[in-house]
Short mmCIF file of C-alpha atoms and ligand atoms in Angstrom, two decimals:
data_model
loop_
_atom_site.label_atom_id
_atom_site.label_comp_id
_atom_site.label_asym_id
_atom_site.label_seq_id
_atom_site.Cartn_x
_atom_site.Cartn_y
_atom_site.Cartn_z
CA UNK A 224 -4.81 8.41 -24.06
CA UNK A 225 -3.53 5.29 -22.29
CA UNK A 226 -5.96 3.90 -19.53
CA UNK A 227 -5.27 3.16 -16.15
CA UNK A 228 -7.46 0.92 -13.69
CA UNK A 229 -7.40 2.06 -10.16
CA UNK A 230 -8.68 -0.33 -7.87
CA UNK A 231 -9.17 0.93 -4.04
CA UNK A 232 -9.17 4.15 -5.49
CA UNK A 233 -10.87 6.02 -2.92
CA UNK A 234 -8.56 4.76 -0.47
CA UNK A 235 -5.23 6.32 1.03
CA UNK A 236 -2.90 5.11 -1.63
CA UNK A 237 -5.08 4.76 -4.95
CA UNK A 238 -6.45 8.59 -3.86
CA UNK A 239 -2.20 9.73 -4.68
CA UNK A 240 -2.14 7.17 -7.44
CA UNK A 241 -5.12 8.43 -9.30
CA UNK A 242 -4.18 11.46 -9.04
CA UNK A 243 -0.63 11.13 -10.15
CA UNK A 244 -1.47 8.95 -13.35
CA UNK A 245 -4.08 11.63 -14.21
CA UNK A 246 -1.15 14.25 -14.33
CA UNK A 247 0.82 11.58 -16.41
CA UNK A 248 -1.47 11.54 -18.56
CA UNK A 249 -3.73 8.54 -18.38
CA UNK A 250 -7.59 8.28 -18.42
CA UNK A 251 -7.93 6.83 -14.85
CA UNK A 252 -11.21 4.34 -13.99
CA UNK A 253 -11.30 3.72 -9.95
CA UNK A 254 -12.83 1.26 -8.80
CA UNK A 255 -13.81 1.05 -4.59
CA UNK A 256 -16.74 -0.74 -2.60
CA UNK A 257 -16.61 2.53 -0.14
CA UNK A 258 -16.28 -0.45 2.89
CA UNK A 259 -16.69 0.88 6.34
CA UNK A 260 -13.81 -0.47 7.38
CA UNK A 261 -12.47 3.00 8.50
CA UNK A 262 -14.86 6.50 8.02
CA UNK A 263 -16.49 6.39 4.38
CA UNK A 264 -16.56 10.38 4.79
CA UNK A 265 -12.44 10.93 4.37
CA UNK A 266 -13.15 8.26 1.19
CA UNK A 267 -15.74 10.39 0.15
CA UNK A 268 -13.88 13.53 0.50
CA UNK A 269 -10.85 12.00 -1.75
CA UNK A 270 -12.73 10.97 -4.21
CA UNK A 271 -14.99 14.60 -4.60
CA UNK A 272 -11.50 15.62 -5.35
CA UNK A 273 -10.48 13.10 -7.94
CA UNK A 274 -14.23 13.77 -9.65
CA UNK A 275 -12.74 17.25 -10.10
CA UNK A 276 -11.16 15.68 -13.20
CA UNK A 277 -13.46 14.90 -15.47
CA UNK A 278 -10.83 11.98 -17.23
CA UNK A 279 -11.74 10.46 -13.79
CA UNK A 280 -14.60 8.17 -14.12
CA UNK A 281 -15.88 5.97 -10.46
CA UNK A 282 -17.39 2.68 -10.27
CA UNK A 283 -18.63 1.43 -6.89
CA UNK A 284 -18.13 -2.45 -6.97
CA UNK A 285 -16.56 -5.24 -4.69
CA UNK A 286 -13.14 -6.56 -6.93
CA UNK A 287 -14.94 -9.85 -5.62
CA UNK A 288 -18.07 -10.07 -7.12
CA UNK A 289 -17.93 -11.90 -10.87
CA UNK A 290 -17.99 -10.18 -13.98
CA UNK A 291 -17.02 -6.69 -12.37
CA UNK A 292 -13.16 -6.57 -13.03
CA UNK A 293 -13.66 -8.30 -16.24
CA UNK A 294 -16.69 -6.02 -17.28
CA UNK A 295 -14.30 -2.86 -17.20
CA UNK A 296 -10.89 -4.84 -18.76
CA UNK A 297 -13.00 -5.41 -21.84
CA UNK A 298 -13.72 -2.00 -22.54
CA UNK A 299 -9.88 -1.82 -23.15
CA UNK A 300 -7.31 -1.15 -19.66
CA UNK A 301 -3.54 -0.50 -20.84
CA UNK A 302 -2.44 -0.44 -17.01
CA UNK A 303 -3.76 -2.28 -13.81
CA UNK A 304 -2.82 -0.75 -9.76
CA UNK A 305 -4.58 -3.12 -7.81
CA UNK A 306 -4.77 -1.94 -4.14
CA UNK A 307 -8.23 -2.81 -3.38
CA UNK A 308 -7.82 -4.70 -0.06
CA UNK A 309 -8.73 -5.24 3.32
CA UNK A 310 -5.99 -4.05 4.89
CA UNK A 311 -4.65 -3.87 8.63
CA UNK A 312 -2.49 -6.50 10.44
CA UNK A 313 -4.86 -6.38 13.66
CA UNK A 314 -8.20 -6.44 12.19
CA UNK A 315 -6.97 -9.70 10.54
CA UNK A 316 -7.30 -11.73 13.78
CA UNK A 317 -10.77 -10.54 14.29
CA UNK A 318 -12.48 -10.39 10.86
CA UNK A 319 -10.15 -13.13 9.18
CA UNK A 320 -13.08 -13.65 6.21
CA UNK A 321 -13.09 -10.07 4.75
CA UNK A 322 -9.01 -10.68 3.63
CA UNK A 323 -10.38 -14.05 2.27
CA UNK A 324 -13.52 -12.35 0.23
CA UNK A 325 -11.51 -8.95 -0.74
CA UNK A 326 -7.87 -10.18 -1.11
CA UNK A 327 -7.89 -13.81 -2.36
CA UNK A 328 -11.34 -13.71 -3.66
CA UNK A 329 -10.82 -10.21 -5.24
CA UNK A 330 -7.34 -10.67 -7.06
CA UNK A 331 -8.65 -14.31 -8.84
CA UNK A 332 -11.01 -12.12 -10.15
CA UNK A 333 -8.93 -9.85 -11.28
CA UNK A 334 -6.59 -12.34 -12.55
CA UNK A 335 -8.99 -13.91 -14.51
CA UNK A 336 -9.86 -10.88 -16.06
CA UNK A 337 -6.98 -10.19 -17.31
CA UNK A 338 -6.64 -13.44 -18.19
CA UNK A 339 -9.52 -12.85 -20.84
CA UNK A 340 -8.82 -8.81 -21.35
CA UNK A 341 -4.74 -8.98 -21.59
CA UNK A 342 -2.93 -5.56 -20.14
CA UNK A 343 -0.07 -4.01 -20.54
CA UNK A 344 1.01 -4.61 -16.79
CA UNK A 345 -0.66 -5.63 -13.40
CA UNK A 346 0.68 -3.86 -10.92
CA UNK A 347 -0.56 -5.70 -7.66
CA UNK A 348 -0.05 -4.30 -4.17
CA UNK A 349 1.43 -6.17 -1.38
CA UNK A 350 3.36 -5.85 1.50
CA UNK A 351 6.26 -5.60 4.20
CA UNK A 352 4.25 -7.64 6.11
CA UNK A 353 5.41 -10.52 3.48
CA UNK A 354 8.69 -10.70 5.39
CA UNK A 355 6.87 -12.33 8.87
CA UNK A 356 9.60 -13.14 10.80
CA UNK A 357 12.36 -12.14 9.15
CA UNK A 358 14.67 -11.08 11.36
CA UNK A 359 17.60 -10.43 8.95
CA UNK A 360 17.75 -6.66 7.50
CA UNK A 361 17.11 -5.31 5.19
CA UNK A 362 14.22 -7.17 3.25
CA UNK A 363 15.42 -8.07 0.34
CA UNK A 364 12.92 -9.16 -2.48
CA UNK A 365 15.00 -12.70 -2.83
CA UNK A 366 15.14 -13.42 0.68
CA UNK A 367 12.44 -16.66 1.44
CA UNK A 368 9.44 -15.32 2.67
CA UNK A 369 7.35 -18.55 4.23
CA UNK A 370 6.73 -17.68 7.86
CA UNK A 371 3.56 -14.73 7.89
CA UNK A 372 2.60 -13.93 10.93
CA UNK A 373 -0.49 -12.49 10.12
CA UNK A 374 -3.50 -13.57 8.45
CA UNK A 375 -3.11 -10.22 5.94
CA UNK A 376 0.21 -11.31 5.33
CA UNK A 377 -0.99 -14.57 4.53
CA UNK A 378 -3.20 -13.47 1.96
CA UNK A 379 -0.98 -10.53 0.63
CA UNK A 380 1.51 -13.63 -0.36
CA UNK A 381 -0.77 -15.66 -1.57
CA UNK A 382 -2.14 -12.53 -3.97
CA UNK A 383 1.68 -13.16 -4.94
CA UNK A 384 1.79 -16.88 -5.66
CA UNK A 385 -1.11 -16.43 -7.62
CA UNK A 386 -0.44 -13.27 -9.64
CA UNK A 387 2.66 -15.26 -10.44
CA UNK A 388 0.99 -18.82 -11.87
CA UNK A 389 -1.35 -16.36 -13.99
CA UNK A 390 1.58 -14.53 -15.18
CA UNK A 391 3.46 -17.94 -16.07
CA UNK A 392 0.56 -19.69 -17.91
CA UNK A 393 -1.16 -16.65 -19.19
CA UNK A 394 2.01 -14.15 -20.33
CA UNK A 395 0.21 -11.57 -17.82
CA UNK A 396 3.62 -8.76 -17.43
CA UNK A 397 2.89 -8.15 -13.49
CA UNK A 398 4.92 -6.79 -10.88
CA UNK A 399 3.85 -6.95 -7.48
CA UNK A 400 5.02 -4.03 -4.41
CA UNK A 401 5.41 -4.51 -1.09
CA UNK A 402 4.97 -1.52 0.56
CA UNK A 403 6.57 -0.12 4.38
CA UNK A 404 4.44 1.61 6.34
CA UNK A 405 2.68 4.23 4.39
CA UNK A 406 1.94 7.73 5.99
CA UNK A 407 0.99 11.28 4.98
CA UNK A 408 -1.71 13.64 4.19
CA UNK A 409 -5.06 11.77 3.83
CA UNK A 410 -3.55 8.99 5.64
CA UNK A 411 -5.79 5.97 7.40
CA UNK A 412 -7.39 6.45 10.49
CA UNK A 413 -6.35 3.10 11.78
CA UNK A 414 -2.62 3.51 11.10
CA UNK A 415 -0.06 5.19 13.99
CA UNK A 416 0.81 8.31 12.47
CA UNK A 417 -3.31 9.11 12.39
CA UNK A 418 -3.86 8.04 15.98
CA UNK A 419 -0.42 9.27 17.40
CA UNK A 420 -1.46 12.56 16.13
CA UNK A 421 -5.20 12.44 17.03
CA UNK A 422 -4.61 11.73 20.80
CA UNK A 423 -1.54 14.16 20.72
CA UNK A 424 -3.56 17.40 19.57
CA UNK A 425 -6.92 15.68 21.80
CA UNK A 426 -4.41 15.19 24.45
CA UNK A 427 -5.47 12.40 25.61
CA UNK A 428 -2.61 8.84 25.89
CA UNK A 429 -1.31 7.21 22.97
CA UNK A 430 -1.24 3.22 22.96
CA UNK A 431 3.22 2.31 22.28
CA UNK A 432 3.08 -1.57 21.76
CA UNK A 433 6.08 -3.72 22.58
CA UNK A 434 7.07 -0.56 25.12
CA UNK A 435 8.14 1.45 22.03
CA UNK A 436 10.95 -1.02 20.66
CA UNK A 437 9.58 -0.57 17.46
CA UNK A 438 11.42 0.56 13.97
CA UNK A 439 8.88 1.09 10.95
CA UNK A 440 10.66 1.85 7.42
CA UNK A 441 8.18 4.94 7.28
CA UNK A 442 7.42 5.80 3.73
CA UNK A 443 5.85 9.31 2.66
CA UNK A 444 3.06 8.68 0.68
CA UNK A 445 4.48 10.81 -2.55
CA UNK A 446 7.67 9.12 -2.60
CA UNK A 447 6.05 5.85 -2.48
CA UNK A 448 3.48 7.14 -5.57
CA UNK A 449 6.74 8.60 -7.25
CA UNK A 450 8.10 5.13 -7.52
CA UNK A 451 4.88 3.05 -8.35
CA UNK A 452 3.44 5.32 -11.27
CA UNK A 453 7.18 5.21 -12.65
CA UNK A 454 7.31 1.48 -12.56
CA UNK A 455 4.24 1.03 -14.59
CA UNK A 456 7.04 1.52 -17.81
CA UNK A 457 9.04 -1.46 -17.07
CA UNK A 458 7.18 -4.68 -17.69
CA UNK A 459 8.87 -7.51 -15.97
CA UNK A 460 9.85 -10.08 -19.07
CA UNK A 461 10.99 -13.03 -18.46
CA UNK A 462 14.54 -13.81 -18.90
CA UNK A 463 17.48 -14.62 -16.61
CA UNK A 464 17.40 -12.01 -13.39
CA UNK A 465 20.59 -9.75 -12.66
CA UNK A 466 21.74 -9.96 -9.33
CA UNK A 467 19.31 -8.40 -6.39
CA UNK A 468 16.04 -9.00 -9.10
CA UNK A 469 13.55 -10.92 -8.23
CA UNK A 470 12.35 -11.41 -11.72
CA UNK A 471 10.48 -15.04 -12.14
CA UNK A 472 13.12 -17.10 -14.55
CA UNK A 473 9.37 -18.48 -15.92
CA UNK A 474 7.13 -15.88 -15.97
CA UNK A 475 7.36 -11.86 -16.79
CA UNK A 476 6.94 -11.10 -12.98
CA UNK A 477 8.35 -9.52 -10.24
CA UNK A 478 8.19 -8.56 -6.67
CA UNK A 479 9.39 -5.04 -5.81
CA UNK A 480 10.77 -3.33 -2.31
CA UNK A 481 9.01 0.51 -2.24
CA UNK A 482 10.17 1.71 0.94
CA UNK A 483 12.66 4.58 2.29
CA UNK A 484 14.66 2.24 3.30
CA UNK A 485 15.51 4.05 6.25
CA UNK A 486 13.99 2.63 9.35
CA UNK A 487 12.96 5.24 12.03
CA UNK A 488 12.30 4.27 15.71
CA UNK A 489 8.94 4.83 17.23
CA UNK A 490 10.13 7.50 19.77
CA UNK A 491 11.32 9.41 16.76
CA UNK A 492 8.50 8.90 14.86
CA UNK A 493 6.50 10.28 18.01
CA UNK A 494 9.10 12.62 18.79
CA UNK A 495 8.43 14.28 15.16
CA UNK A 496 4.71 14.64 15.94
CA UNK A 497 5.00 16.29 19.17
CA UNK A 498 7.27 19.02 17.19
CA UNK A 499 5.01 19.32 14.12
CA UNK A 500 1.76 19.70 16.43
CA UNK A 501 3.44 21.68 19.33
CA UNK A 502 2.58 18.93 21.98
CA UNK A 503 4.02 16.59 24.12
CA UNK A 504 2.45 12.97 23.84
CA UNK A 505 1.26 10.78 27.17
CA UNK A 506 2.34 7.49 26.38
CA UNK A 507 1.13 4.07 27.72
CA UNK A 508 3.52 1.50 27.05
CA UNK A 509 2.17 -1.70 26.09
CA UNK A 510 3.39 -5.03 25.22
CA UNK A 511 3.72 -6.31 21.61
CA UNK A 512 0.80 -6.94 19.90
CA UNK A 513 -0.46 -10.32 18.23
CA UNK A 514 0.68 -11.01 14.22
CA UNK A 515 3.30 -7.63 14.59
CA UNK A 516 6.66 -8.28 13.88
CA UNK A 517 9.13 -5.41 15.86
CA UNK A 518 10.77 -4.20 12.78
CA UNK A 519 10.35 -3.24 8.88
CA UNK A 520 13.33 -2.00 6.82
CA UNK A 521 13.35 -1.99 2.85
CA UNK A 522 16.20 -3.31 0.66
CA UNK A 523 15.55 -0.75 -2.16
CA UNK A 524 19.02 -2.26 -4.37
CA UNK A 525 16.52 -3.70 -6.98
CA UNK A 526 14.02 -0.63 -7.03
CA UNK A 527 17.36 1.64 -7.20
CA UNK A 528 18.71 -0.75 -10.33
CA UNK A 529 15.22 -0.25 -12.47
CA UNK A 530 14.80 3.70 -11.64
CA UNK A 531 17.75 5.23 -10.85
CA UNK A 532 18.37 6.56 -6.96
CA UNK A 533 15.55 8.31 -6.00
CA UNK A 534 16.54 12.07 -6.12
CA UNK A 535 13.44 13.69 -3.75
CA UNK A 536 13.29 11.51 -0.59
CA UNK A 537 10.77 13.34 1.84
CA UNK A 538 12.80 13.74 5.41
CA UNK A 539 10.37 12.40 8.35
CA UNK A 540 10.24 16.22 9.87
CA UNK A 541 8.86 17.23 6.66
CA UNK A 542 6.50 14.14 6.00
CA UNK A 543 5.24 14.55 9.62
CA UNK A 544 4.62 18.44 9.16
CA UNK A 545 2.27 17.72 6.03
CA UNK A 546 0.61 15.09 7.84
CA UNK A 547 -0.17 17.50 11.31
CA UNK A 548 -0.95 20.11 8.82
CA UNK A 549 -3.34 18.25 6.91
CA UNK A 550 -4.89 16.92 9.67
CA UNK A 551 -5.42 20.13 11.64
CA UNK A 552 -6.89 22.10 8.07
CA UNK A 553 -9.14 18.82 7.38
CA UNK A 554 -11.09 18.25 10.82
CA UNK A 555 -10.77 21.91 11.90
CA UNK A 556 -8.60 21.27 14.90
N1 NAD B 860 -0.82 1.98 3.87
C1 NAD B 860 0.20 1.14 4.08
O1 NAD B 860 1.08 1.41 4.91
C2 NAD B 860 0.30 -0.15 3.32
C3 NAD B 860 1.40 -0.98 3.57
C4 NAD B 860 1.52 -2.17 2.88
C5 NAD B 860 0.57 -2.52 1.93
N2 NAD B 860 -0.49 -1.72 1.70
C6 NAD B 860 -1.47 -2.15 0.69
O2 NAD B 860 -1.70 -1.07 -0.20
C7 NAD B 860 -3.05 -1.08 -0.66
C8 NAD B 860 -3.71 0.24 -0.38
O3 NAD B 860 -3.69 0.49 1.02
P1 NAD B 860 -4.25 1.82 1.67
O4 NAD B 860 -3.36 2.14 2.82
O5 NAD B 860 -4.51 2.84 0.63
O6 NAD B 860 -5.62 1.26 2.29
P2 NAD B 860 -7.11 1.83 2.20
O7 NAD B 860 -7.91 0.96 3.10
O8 NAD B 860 -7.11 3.29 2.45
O9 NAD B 860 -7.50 1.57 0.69
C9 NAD B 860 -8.07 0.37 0.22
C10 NAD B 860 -9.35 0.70 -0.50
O10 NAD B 860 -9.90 -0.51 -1.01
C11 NAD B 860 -11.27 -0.51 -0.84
N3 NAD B 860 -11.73 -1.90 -0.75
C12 NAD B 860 -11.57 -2.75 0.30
N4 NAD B 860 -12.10 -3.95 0.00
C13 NAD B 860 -12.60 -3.84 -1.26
C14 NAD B 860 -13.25 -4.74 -2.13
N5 NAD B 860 -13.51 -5.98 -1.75
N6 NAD B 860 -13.62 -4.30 -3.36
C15 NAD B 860 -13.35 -3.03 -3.75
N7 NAD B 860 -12.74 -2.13 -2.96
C16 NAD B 860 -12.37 -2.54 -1.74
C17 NAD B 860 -11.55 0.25 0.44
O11 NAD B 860 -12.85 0.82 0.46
C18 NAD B 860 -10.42 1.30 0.43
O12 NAD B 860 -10.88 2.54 -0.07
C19 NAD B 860 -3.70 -2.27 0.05
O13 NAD B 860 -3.66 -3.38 -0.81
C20 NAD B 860 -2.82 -2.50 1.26
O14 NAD B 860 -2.89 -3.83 1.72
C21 NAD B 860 -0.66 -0.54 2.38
#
């Protein structure tokens, strides 16, 4: 049985990805501190559901602290998902040292792991947020990415010039994602879709920054998983890229688009929620917020080339209905 590291495991996105490389298949170890950063009870409740599995084994650790990362590579890892992170644009500007401890701190350590335990791949998450002020759509992987506007951006792109000088001087196969807005079932409690549909059903007013002249590339959390887990099979090598890659002509790494590439404006998005959950929101339109940027949208040309078209794309009326509904069945509502 191949075996697959989880890191962040109990968190929105390595709960699907556990899950999904358990059904390929692999013997999965996850790996998450359990930080308070949003409730530890809907972490809890994922990961009572990936100990179901009994190829599931949990470590509670910090990717941070010394020795942990490297402790579990030796044992023998074919496959790396690293999505431990702080993540959150705003909490950034208020708590700027827990991106620096769990982001920069806690990918050297994994890099240096697997600088001493090779892997097959590293598979590192990152994000839209790489883009900063872009203002030229779609992202595409190639396009220069130099102005963040967040801290968390900041770091996410450093994870990537880093992940990329291990992979150059240490022949680490790594491919890094960034991700567009990630919703659906299970979904953080500090993202839109959660508190759109909280005050909705609690009807009380939902916060609309920049007066709702927003577009998010919203990406259903399946489809996103659908694309990661089927990456993990093609190691970047290092060669000469083909058009649209942004394979590193001196290292076997690679930055990756996984959005729907399909950017959705914020009335709809809202519009969708008031449907699924039978209510109409009260809005309170408020100007843009600090480190946001007004618009996401996914070039997915390169992650199209490697995989194929995607053939199941989740339409937002659907991904919205399985987010109400999972939200009314889990708090009872
Ligand atoms: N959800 C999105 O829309 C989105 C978009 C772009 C990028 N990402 C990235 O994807 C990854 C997963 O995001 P998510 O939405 O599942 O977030 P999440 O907060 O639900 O999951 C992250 C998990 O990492 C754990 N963690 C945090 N710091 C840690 C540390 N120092 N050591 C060990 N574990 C730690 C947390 O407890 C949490 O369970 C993150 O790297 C995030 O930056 C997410």
């Amino acid at each position: 049985m191949p075996t697959a590291l989880v890191t962040g495991a109990a968190g929105f996105i390595g709960y699907f990805t556990s899950k999904r490389l358990l059904a390929e298949g692999y013997d999965v170890v996850g790996l998450d501190a359990m930080s308070d950063y949003y409730d530890v009870a809907l972490k809890q409740a994922r990961l009572k559901l990936l100990a179901a599995d009994e190829r599931f084994e949990f470590v509670q650790a910090r990717v941070e602290d010394e020795g942990v990362l490297a402790n579990i590579l030796s044992r023998g890892v074919d496959l790396v998902v690293h999505l431990a992170a702080q993540a959150g644009v705003r909490f950034s500007i208020e708590q700027p040292r827990a991106y620096l401890d769990s982001n920069i701190r806690g990918t050297f350590e994994l890099l240096e792991a697997a600088r001493a335990h090779p892997v097959k791949h590293l598979m590192i998450a990152s994000t839209s947020s790489a883009y900063g002020a872009n203002d030229v759509y779609p992202y595409v992987e190639a396009m220069r990415t130099d102005h963040q506007m967040s801290f968390y951006a900041a770091t996410k792109k450093a994870c990537e010039a880093m992940s990329h000088s291990y992979a150059h001087l240490y022949n680490i196969p790594t491919t890094c994602f960034r991700f567009f807005t990630v919703y659906g079932p299970w979904g953080r409690p500090d993202m839109a879709p959660y508190k759109f549909t909280k005050a909705i059903l609690e009807g009380t007013p939902i916060d609309v920054y920049n007066h709702g002249n927003m577009k998010r590339d919203f990406t259903y959390v399946e489809d996103l998983v659908d694309r990661l887990v089927a990456l993990a099979a093609h190691q970047p090598e290092t060669g000469k890229p083909a058009e649209h890659d942004s394979l590193s002509p001196v290292a076997p790494w690679r930055v990756v688009n996984i959005g729907r590439g399909k950017p959705v404006e914020l009335a709809d998005f809202i519009a969708a929620i008031e449907t699924a959950a039978g209510r109409k929101a009260k809005q309170n339109l408020l100007p843009m917020q600090a480190g946001d940027v007004p618009a996401t949208w996914a070039d997915t040309t390169l992650v199209d080339a490697l995989l194929g078209p995607q053939e199941h794309q989740t339409s937002l009326e659907k991904g919205v209905q399985a987010f109400v509904d999972w939200y009314r069945g889990y708090y009872g509502v």
